[in-house]
Amino acid sequence: ARVVKMVAAQPWGAANKPNMNVSWMRDRSAWVIYILALAGFRYFVSVVSFESISPAASWSIVHLTHFVITWLVLHYHKGSAFYTERQDLLKKTLWEQIDDGKAYTPTKKFLTLVPVVLFLLTWHVNDMQFDLVNILNWVAVVILVASKLPQFHGVRLFGINRE
């Protein structure tokens, strides 16, 4: 005889809805668009400068711009654009909302790998010299990768972004 379990249907309240802030980040096509946007921005930087700046400088501009934007969007701004009734999201950064805060998920690995690869590319094109621009690139990648570590989940250093 076959036994069928009946499961009570739970209403879809605000806490049970998928988080629209971050659910799109799991999609591989979003990853492709992210990489294409970085490549497009690199192309834009070289076109706007009419090739008057070196490839090393253009990659540094791309890397440092990527650092500023991703740090602000993923690690500084808190809350949700979609769920004002979800109080639990109002005190979390976007990074803390990805995959419900779990560490080392494919999405978080990808979002950690991108700035590292971008830095290595920039470092290589800059001939691995220790000048001011490369020191800024080093500082940027260290801050960005450190912000993504599970040890810093929910941590607000120096009172930055603390309420």
Coordinates of C-alpha atoms in Angstrom, one line a residue:
A1 CA 0.0 0.0 0.0
R2 CA 1.2 3.4 -0.8
V3 CA 1.2 6.1 1.9
V4 CA 0.6 9.7 0.9
K5 CA 1.5 12.4 3.3
M6 CA -0.6 15.5 3.3
V7 CA 1.4 18.6 3.9
A8 CA -0.5 21.7 5.1
A9 CA -0.1 24.5 2.7
Q10 CA 1.6 27.5 4.2
P11 CA 0.5 31.0 3.1
W12 CA 3.0 33.0 1.2
G13 CA 3.7 35.7 3.6
A14 CA 6.4 38.4 3.2
A15 CA 9.0 36.2 4.9
N16 CA 8.4 33.3 2.5
K17 CA 8.8 35.3 -0.7
P18 CA 12.0 34.9 -2.6
N19 CA 14.2 37.9 -2.2
M20 CA 14.0 39.8 -5.5
N21 CA 17.0 41.9 -4.5
V22 CA 19.3 38.9 -5.0
S23 CA 17.5 36.0 -6.6
W24 CA 18.5 37.1 -10.1
M25 CA 22.2 36.8 -9.1
R26 CA 22.0 33.0 -9.1
D27 CA 21.2 33.0 -12.8
R28 CA 24.2 32.2 -15.0
S29 CA 23.0 34.6 -17.7
A30 CA 23.4 37.4 -15.2
W31 CA 27.0 36.3 -14.7
V32 CA 27.6 36.5 -18.5
I33 CA 26.0 40.0 -18.6
Y34 CA 28.3 41.0 -15.7
I35 CA 31.4 39.9 -17.5
L36 CA 30.2 41.5 -20.8
A37 CA 29.5 44.8 -18.9
L38 CA 33.1 44.8 -17.6
A39 CA 34.5 44.1 -21.1
G40 CA 32.2 46.8 -22.5
F41 CA 33.3 49.3 -19.9
R42 CA 36.9 48.5 -20.7
Y43 CA 36.2 49.1 -24.4
F44 CA 34.3 52.3 -23.5
V45 CA 37.3 53.6 -21.6
S46 CA 39.6 53.0 -24.5
V47 CA 37.2 54.6 -27.0
V48 CA 36.5 57.7 -24.9
S49 CA 40.2 58.3 -24.4
F50 CA 40.8 57.9 -28.2
E51 CA 43.6 55.4 -27.3
S52 CA 45.5 58.2 -25.7
I53 CA 45.9 56.4 -22.4
S54 CA 47.8 53.1 -22.1
P55 CA 46.1 49.7 -21.7
A56 CA 47.5 49.6 -18.2
A57 CA 45.8 52.8 -17.2
S58 CA 42.5 51.7 -18.8
W59 CA 42.5 48.4 -16.9
S60 CA 43.3 50.3 -13.7
I61 CA 40.4 52.6 -14.3
V62 CA 38.1 49.6 -14.9
H63 CA 39.4 47.8 -11.8
L64 CA 39.1 50.8 -9.5
T65 CA 35.7 51.8 -10.8
H66 CA 34.6 48.2 -10.4
F67 CA 35.9 48.3 -6.8
V68 CA 34.0 51.5 -5.9
I69 CA 30.7 50.4 -7.5
T70 CA 30.7 46.9 -6.2
W71 CA 31.8 47.8 -2.7
L72 CA 29.1 50.5 -2.4
V73 CA 26.3 48.3 -3.9
L74 CA 27.2 45.0 -2.3
H75 CA 28.8 45.9 1.0
Y76 CA 27.7 49.4 2.0
H77 CA 24.0 50.0 1.1
K78 CA 21.6 48.1 3.3
G79 CA 17.9 47.3 2.9
S80 CA 15.6 46.1 0.1
A81 CA 14.1 47.9 -2.8
F82 CA 11.3 45.4 -3.0
Y83 CA 10.3 44.4 0.5
T84 CA 9.6 47.3 2.9
E85 CA 7.7 44.9 5.1
R86 CA 10.6 42.6 5.6
Q87 CA 12.4 44.1 8.6
D88 CA 15.1 41.4 8.5
L89 CA 16.4 42.8 5.2
L90 CA 16.5 46.4 6.2
K91 CA 19.7 45.9 8.3
K92 CA 21.5 43.6 5.8
T93 CA 23.7 44.6 2.9
L94 CA 23.1 43.1 -0.4
W95 CA 26.1 40.7 0.1
E96 CA 24.5 39.5 3.3
Q97 CA 21.2 38.8 1.6
I98 CA 22.7 36.7 -1.2
D99 CA 21.8 33.0 -0.8
D100 CA 20.3 33.8 2.7
G101 CA 23.7 34.6 4.0
K102 CA 25.3 31.2 3.4
A103 CA 29.0 31.3 2.6
Y104 CA 30.8 29.7 -0.3
T105 CA 27.8 29.3 -2.6
P106 CA 28.4 29.3 -6.3
T107 CA 27.1 32.9 -6.6
K108 CA 29.3 34.2 -3.9
K109 CA 32.3 32.3 -5.3
F110 CA 31.7 33.9 -8.7
L111 CA 31.3 37.4 -7.2
T112 CA 34.6 36.9 -5.3
L113 CA 36.4 35.5 -8.2
V114 CA 35.6 38.4 -10.6
P115 CA 37.5 41.1 -8.7
V116 CA 40.4 38.8 -8.2
V117 CA 40.7 37.9 -11.9
L118 CA 40.2 41.6 -12.8
F119 CA 43.0 42.5 -10.4
L120 CA 45.3 39.9 -11.7
L121 CA 44.7 41.0 -15.3
T122 CA 45.3 44.7 -14.3
W123 CA 48.4 43.7 -12.3
H124 CA 49.8 41.7 -15.3
V125 CA 49.1 44.5 -17.8
N126 CA 50.8 47.0 -15.4
D127 CA 54.0 44.9 -15.5
M128 CA 53.6 44.0 -11.9
Q129 CA 55.3 47.2 -10.7
F130 CA 54.8 48.8 -7.3
D131 CA 53.8 52.3 -8.3
L132 CA 51.0 54.4 -6.9
V133 CA 48.3 53.0 -9.2
N134 CA 49.2 49.4 -8.5
I135 CA 49.3 50.0 -4.8
L136 CA 45.7 51.4 -5.2
N137 CA 44.8 48.3 -7.1
W138 CA 46.2 46.1 -4.4
V139 CA 44.4 48.0 -1.6
A140 CA 41.1 47.8 -3.6
V141 CA 41.2 44.1 -4.2
V142 CA 42.2 43.4 -0.5
I143 CA 39.3 45.5 0.8
L144 CA 36.8 44.0 -1.7
V145 CA 37.8 40.4 -1.1
A146 CA 38.1 40.9 2.7
S147 CA 34.5 42.3 2.7
K148 CA 33.3 39.1 1.1
L149 CA 34.8 36.7 3.7
P150 CA 32.4 34.9 6.0
Q151 CA 34.3 36.3 9.0
F152 CA 33.1 39.7 8.1
H153 CA 29.4 38.8 7.6
G154 CA 27.4 41.4 9.6
V155 CA 30.6 43.1 10.8
R156 CA 30.8 46.9 10.5
L157 CA 34.4 48.0 10.8
F158 CA 35.2 51.4 12.4
G159 CA 31.5 52.1 12.8
I160 CA 31.0 52.4 9.1
N161 CA 27.4 51.7 8.1
R162 CA 26.4 50.9 11.7
E163 CA 23.0 52.1 12.8

